[in-house]
Amino acid sequence: MFKTKKKHREITSLVLFDFILSGTVVVAVQVTFFILKKCPCILCGCLFVPNMCKVRWQDFDQDLYVGATVVRPGQDPYARNKFNQVESDKLRMDRAVPDTRHDHCRHKQWKSDLPASSVVITFHNEARSALLRTVVSVLKKSPPHLVKEIILVDDYSDNPEDGALLGKIEKVRVLRNDRREGLMRSRVRGADAATAPVLTFLDSHCECNDHWLEPLLERVAEDKTRVVSPIIDVINMDNFQYVGASADLKGGFDWNLVFKWDYMTLEQRRARQGNPIAPIKTPMIAGGLFVMDKEYFEQLGKYDMMMDVWGGENLEISFRVWQCGGSLEIIPCSRVGHVFRKQHPYTFPGGSGTVFARNTRRAAEVWMDEYKNFYYAAVPSARNVPYGNIQSRLEMKKRLACKPFKWYLENVYPELRVPDHQDIAFGALQQGGNCLDTLGHFADGVVGVYECHNAGGNQEWALTKDKSVKHMDLCLTVVDRTAGSLIKLQGCRENDSRQKWEQIESNSKLRHVGSNLCLDSRSARMGGLTVEVCSPSLNQQWKFTLNLQS
């Protein structure tokens, strides 16, 4: 009918336009079908067939997409994203990463009838190369029938095309907020739009590893109250090298409610030797990457929609899942890499510290009962941060018949040491970046300082009401009441004056009561801590993580 493709496009487009104007709906639909059958990309994005212009990820033009936002010569490659964007932009969207799974995982067969998942990825001003690699890794490393869709929620990025252009890729849907909403509300928007029975939440700077999705879906399919997370491998923020993470870690926190990784106890590691790829029960998830049944997500209260931007949401959902009848697991056969940054690339209205404190207070006030006071002891400034109305969350907690925080501490996180009612200060005894440490010594051993690791253990101390500085059943003991005398660990004795200490100068020093000398670290490298004449020296500045006295 038409001699050239160009002429075909021009004429058929004109015919369609004329028919639409005439209001002949039936004819317009027929002509539209003819056009799309012969030339499917003429009406890209039209209301009739919105997916006709989709391309396979293999056919997506990475160079065109990423090239529009490259770092120019002389610009700081860390300025936009707080990771090395130049190195990120060099990588292909489907780059190979090492298979970091345990050997047992490579031979394991996963169930074939697993439910499909909607993958929800929220972002704000993400580097295009990192965002694209996240999307492509999901599509490349997942069985096609298990990924129903990838929902990108653009949280009001400066450039709408960062997300919109990725909407050309098969299975990718893009939602854009018309104002900044933050991680929690953006994830809820994505979850509400999801059409698959299982939700997978990912950060926007991840790379999925081989067969990452099947083991996660299998655990959720067996029990919809399980919330599961992969082992999170490390993508170096400077050179983007992909490094496997330890499989002996669980998520945890200190009383400041900052997330940390805890090593499993020796007993726990020994128990896993027979099955090193068994799921790991974890008190807390990092929050950026997890899989959850959609119906259960909704039943359990989604996210706290009054939390802002970022921070504290992983605490809240972890407490809620455990206390309200669910469980959290890390699945060793699932590996996903994540770019860990040292600071946020975006701004927080009111400042990041205030936003984090507000969110954390909301989690503490709803879920921690009387134990929230240990949080306020660790972070006294948080008391001054308004946290808004929590009535609806408290009503939800009551409706779901959730267990008290005491149950959580006893059954889920017994490793977290709870201060005794006799303690007036507790936790690590810090001096700059170092902490008072037993150095693995026992009775009659000296103590020293070591880099703070925030894992308790050898660095966990308590100052009691009877003025003892205790580590388990051992107390700091002054060998001799003269300056320069060594400090040793000895069994605690109620009336031993050599073991009596008090905090002075706004709780910044520890003074031995009997000698009026202060705990000093100047000789730490030469054999141990000593007591010395009290002075303004930094060697005598000590601070407990928690001060529990008013």
Coordinates of C-alpha atoms in Angstrom, one line a residue, residues 180-515:
R180 CA 9.2 14.9 48.7
E181 CA 7.7 12.1 50.8
G182 CA 10.7 10.1 52.1
L183 CA 11.4 6.4 52.2
M184 CA 8.5 5.2 54.2
R185 CA 5.6 6.9 52.4
S186 CA 7.2 6.2 49.0
R187 CA 7.5 2.5 49.8
V188 CA 3.9 2.4 50.9
R189 CA 2.9 4.1 47.6
G190 CA 4.8 1.5 45.7
A191 CA 3.4 -1.4 47.8
D192 CA -0.2 -0.1 47.3
A193 CA 0.4 -0.1 43.5
A194 CA 1.9 -3.6 43.5
T195 CA -0.1 -6.4 41.8
A196 CA 1.9 -9.4 42.9
P197 CA 1.2 -11.4 46.1
V198 CA 4.8 -10.8 47.5
L199 CA 6.6 -7.5 48.0
T200 CA 10.4 -7.1 47.5
F201 CA 11.9 -3.9 48.8
L202 CA 15.3 -2.8 47.5
D203 CA 17.5 0.3 47.8
S204 CA 18.3 2.0 44.6
H205 CA 22.1 1.2 44.7
C206 CA 22.1 -2.6 44.8
E207 CA 23.2 -5.5 42.6
C208 CA 21.4 -8.8 42.9
N209 CA 23.5 -12.0 42.8
D210 CA 22.8 -15.4 41.3
H211 CA 19.5 -17.0 42.4
W212 CA 18.9 -14.3 45.0
L213 CA 15.1 -14.3 44.8
E214 CA 14.1 -17.9 44.9
P215 CA 15.3 -18.7 48.5
L216 CA 13.6 -15.5 49.8
L217 CA 10.3 -16.3 48.1
E218 CA 10.4 -19.9 49.3
R219 CA 10.6 -18.9 52.9
V220 CA 7.7 -16.5 52.6
A221 CA 5.6 -19.0 50.6
E222 CA 6.0 -21.5 53.5
D223 CA 4.9 -19.0 56.1
K224 CA 3.5 -15.6 55.2
T225 CA 4.4 -14.1 58.6
R226 CA 8.1 -14.5 57.8
V227 CA 10.0 -11.3 56.8
V228 CA 13.2 -12.3 55.1
S229 CA 16.4 -10.5 54.0
P230 CA 19.4 -11.5 52.0
I231 CA 22.9 -11.4 53.2
I232 CA 24.0 -7.9 52.2
D233 CA 27.3 -8.0 50.4
V234 CA 29.4 -4.8 50.2
I235 CA 29.9 -2.7 47.1
N236 CA 32.9 -0.5 47.8
M237 CA 31.9 3.2 47.6
D238 CA 35.3 4.2 46.1
N239 CA 36.1 1.6 43.5
F240 CA 32.8 -0.4 43.3
Q241 CA 34.4 -3.7 44.0
Y242 CA 31.9 -6.3 45.0
V243 CA 32.9 -8.1 48.2
G244 CA 31.1 -11.0 49.9
A245 CA 29.9 -10.3 53.5
S246 CA 30.2 -12.7 56.4
A247 CA 27.4 -15.3 56.9
D248 CA 27.9 -15.2 60.6
L249 CA 26.1 -11.9 61.3
K250 CA 22.8 -10.9 62.6
G251 CA 21.1 -7.5 62.9
G252 CA 21.0 -5.8 66.3
F253 CA 21.3 -2.4 68.1
D254 CA 22.5 -0.7 71.2
W255 CA 20.5 1.3 73.6
N256 CA 21.1 4.4 71.4
L257 CA 18.9 2.5 68.9
V258 CA 21.5 2.7 66.1
F259 CA 21.6 -0.5 63.9
K260 CA 24.7 -2.6 64.1
W261 CA 25.8 -6.1 63.0
D262 CA 26.3 -8.7 65.7
Y263 CA 28.4 -11.8 65.3
M264 CA 26.6 -15.0 66.2
T265 CA 27.8 -16.5 69.5
L266 CA 30.2 -19.4 69.4
E267 CA 27.4 -21.7 70.4
Q268 CA 25.2 -20.4 67.6
R269 CA 28.0 -20.9 65.0
R270 CA 28.7 -24.4 66.2
A271 CA 25.0 -25.3 66.0
R272 CA 25.0 -24.3 62.3
Q273 CA 28.0 -26.4 61.3
G274 CA 25.7 -29.2 60.2
N275 CA 23.6 -26.9 58.0
P276 CA 25.5 -23.7 57.3
I277 CA 22.8 -22.4 54.9
A278 CA 19.9 -22.6 57.3
P279 CA 17.9 -19.4 57.8
I280 CA 19.3 -17.1 60.5
K281 CA 16.8 -15.7 63.0
T282 CA 17.7 -12.0 63.4
P283 CA 16.4 -9.5 66.0
M284 CA 16.5 -6.7 63.4
I285 CA 16.9 -6.2 59.7
A286 CA 19.0 -3.5 58.1
G287 CA 15.8 -2.3 56.4
G288 CA 16.9 -1.5 52.9
L289 CA 16.4 -5.0 51.4
F290 CA 13.7 -7.5 52.4
V291 CA 10.8 -9.6 51.2
M292 CA 7.3 -9.7 52.7
D293 CA 3.9 -11.1 51.9
K294 CA 1.8 -8.2 50.6
E295 CA -1.3 -9.1 52.5
Y296 CA 0.7 -9.5 55.7
F297 CA 2.4 -6.1 55.1
E298 CA -1.0 -4.5 55.0
Q299 CA -2.4 -6.5 57.9
L300 CA 0.6 -5.5 60.0
G301 CA 0.2 -1.8 59.4
K302 CA 2.6 -1.1 56.5
Y303 CA 5.0 1.6 57.6
D304 CA 4.5 4.4 60.1
M305 CA 3.4 7.1 57.7
M306 CA 4.4 9.9 60.1
M307 CA 8.0 9.0 60.0
D308 CA 9.9 11.3 57.7
V309 CA 12.6 10.9 55.0
W310 CA 14.8 8.1 56.4
G311 CA 15.9 6.4 59.6
G312 CA 14.2 4.4 62.4
E313 CA 11.9 2.6 60.1
N314 CA 13.9 -0.6 60.3
L315 CA 13.7 -0.5 64.1
E316 CA 9.9 0.0 63.9
I317 CA 9.1 -2.7 61.5
S318 CA 11.5 -5.2 63.2
F319 CA 9.9 -4.6 66.6
R320 CA 6.4 -4.8 65.1
V321 CA 7.0 -8.0 63.2
W322 CA 8.5 -9.9 66.2
Q323 CA 6.1 -8.5 68.8
C324 CA 3.0 -9.0 66.7
G325 CA 3.5 -12.7 65.8
G326 CA 5.9 -12.7 62.9
S327 CA 9.6 -13.4 62.5
L328 CA 12.7 -12.0 60.8
E329 CA 15.2 -14.1 59.0
I330 CA 18.4 -13.7 57.0
I331 CA 18.7 -16.2 54.2
P332 CA 22.3 -17.2 53.5
C333 CA 21.6 -18.5 50.0
S334 CA 20.4 -15.1 49.0
R335 CA 23.0 -12.4 48.3
V336 CA 22.6 -8.8 47.2
G337 CA 25.3 -6.2 47.0
H338 CA 24.7 -2.8 48.4
V339 CA 26.8 0.5 48.2
F340 CA 27.5 1.5 51.8
R341 CA 28.1 5.2 52.1
K342 CA 29.5 7.2 55.0
Q343 CA 27.0 10.0 54.7
H344 CA 23.7 10.8 53.0
P345 CA 23.8 12.5 49.6
Y346 CA 20.5 14.3 50.2
T347 CA 19.2 16.9 52.7
F348 CA 16.8 16.3 55.6
P349 CA 14.3 19.0 56.4
G350 CA 15.3 20.1 59.9
G351 CA 18.6 18.2 59.8
S352 CA 19.3 14.5 59.7
G353 CA 19.9 14.3 63.4
T354 CA 16.5 15.7 64.3
V355 CA 14.7 13.6 61.7
F356 CA 16.4 10.4 62.9
A357 CA 15.6 11.3 66.6
R358 CA 12.0 12.0 65.7
N359 CA 11.5 8.7 63.9
T360 CA 13.4 6.8 66.6
R361 CA 11.3 8.3 69.3
R362 CA 8.1 7.2 67.5
A363 CA 9.4 3.6 67.4
A364 CA 10.5 3.7 71.0
E365 CA 7.3 5.3 72.4
V366 CA 5.1 2.7 70.6
W367 CA 7.1 -0.5 71.0
M368 CA 9.6 -0.3 73.9
D369 CA 7.4 0.2 76.9
E370 CA 9.4 1.2 80.0
Y371 CA 12.6 0.2 78.3
K372 CA 12.5 3.3 76.2
N373 CA 14.1 5.1 79.2
F374 CA 17.4 3.3 78.4
Y375 CA 17.2 5.0 75.0
Y376 CA 16.7 8.4 76.5
A377 CA 19.6 7.7 78.9
A378 CA 21.8 6.9 75.9
V379 CA 20.5 9.9 73.8
P380 CA 19.3 12.6 76.3
S381 CA 18.9 15.1 73.5
A382 CA 16.2 13.0 71.9
R383 CA 13.8 14.0 74.7
N384 CA 13.6 17.5 73.2
V385 CA 12.6 16.4 69.8
P386 CA 8.8 16.4 69.2
Y387 CA 7.6 13.0 67.8
G388 CA 4.0 13.8 66.9
N389 CA 0.8 11.8 67.5
I390 CA 1.2 8.1 67.9
Q391 CA -2.4 7.2 68.9
S392 CA -3.2 5.3 65.7
R393 CA 0.0 3.2 66.1
L394 CA -0.8 2.4 69.7
E395 CA -4.4 1.3 68.7
M396 CA -2.9 -0.9 66.0
K397 CA -0.6 -2.5 68.5
K398 CA -3.6 -3.2 70.8
R399 CA -5.7 -4.5 67.9
L400 CA -2.9 -7.0 66.8
A401 CA -2.5 -8.2 70.4
C402 CA 1.3 -7.6 70.2
K403 CA 3.6 -8.8 72.9
P404 CA 5.5 -6.4 75.3
F405 CA 9.1 -5.4 74.7
K406 CA 10.2 -7.5 77.7
W407 CA 9.1 -10.6 75.7
Y408 CA 11.2 -9.3 72.8
L409 CA 14.3 -8.9 74.9
E410 CA 13.9 -12.3 76.6
N411 CA 13.0 -14.4 73.5
V412 CA 14.4 -12.5 70.5
Y413 CA 17.4 -10.5 71.6
P414 CA 18.7 -12.0 74.9
E415 CA 22.2 -10.9 73.8
L416 CA 21.3 -7.3 74.4
R417 CA 22.4 -6.6 78.0
V418 CA 19.7 -4.8 80.0
P419 CA 21.1 -2.5 82.7
D420 CA 20.5 -3.7 86.2
H421 CA 18.4 -1.6 88.7
Q422 CA 21.7 -1.2 90.7
D423 CA 23.5 0.4 87.7
I424 CA 23.9 4.2 87.5
A425 CA 25.9 4.1 84.3
F426 CA 26.2 1.3 81.8
G427 CA 27.7 0.3 78.4
A428 CA 31.0 1.1 76.8
L429 CA 33.4 3.4 78.7
Q430 CA 34.6 5.6 75.9
Q431 CA 37.6 7.8 75.5
G432 CA 37.5 9.3 72.0
G433 CA 37.4 6.4 69.6
N434 CA 38.8 3.9 72.1
C435 CA 37.0 2.0 74.9
L436 CA 38.0 0.5 78.2
D437 CA 38.6 -3.2 77.4
T438 CA 39.4 -6.3 79.4
L439 CA 41.7 -7.4 76.6
G440 CA 40.5 -10.9 77.2
H441 CA 42.0 -11.0 80.7
F442 CA 40.3 -12.4 83.8
A443 CA 41.0 -12.2 87.5
D444 CA 44.3 -10.4 88.3
G445 CA 44.6 -9.3 84.7
V446 CA 45.3 -5.7 83.6
V447 CA 42.9 -3.7 81.6
G448 CA 43.6 -1.5 78.6
V449 CA 41.9 0.5 75.8
Y450 CA 41.0 -0.8 72.4
E451 CA 39.2 0.6 69.4
C452 CA 35.4 0.8 70.2
H453 CA 33.5 -2.0 68.4
N454 CA 30.0 -1.5 69.8
A455 CA 29.6 -5.2 70.3
G456 CA 29.6 -5.3 74.1
G457 CA 31.7 -8.2 75.3
N458 CA 35.1 -7.1 76.6
Q459 CA 34.0 -3.5 76.4
E460 CA 30.8 -3.7 78.5
W461 CA 30.9 -2.1 81.9
A462 CA 28.6 -0.9 84.6
L463 CA 29.0 1.7 87.4
T464 CA 26.8 0.5 90.3
K465 CA 25.1 2.3 93.1
D466 CA 27.7 0.8 95.5
K467 CA 30.4 2.5 93.4
S468 CA 31.9 -0.6 91.7
V469 CA 33.0 -0.5 88.1
K470 CA 32.0 -4.0 87.0
H471 CA 32.5 -6.3 84.1
M472 CA 30.4 -9.4 84.8
D473 CA 31.6 -10.5 88.2
L474 CA 34.9 -8.7 88.0
C475 CA 35.6 -5.1 89.3
L476 CA 38.2 -2.5 88.5
T477 CA 40.6 -2.6 91.4
V478 CA 43.4 -0.2 92.4
V479 CA 46.5 -2.3 93.4
D480 CA 48.1 0.6 95.3
R481 CA 46.6 3.9 96.4
T482 CA 49.5 5.9 94.9
A483 CA 49.8 7.7 91.5
G484 CA 51.0 5.4 88.8
S485 CA 49.4 2.3 90.4
L486 CA 48.1 -0.3 88.0
I487 CA 44.4 -1.2 87.6
K488 CA 43.5 -4.9 87.7
L489 CA 40.4 -7.0 87.4
Q490 CA 39.5 -8.8 90.6
G491 CA 36.4 -10.5 91.9
C492 CA 33.9 -7.9 93.2
R493 CA 33.8 -7.5 97.0
E494 CA 31.1 -5.4 98.6
N495 CA 33.3 -3.5 101.1
D496 CA 36.6 -3.4 99.3
S497 CA 37.7 0.3 99.2
R498 CA 40.1 -0.5 96.4
Q499 CA 37.1 -1.0 94.1
K500 CA 35.2 2.2 94.8
W501 CA 34.8 4.8 92.1
E502 CA 32.7 7.8 91.4
Q503 CA 32.0 10.0 88.4
I504 CA 33.1 13.7 88.6
E505 CA 33.1 16.8 86.4
S506 CA 29.7 16.2 84.8
N507 CA 30.3 12.5 84.5
S508 CA 33.4 13.0 82.4
K509 CA 36.0 11.4 84.7
L510 CA 36.2 8.4 87.0
R511 CA 37.9 9.1 90.4
H512 CA 39.0 6.4 92.8
V513 CA 37.3 7.2 96.1
G514 CA 40.0 6.1 98.5
S515 CA 42.9 7.8 96.8

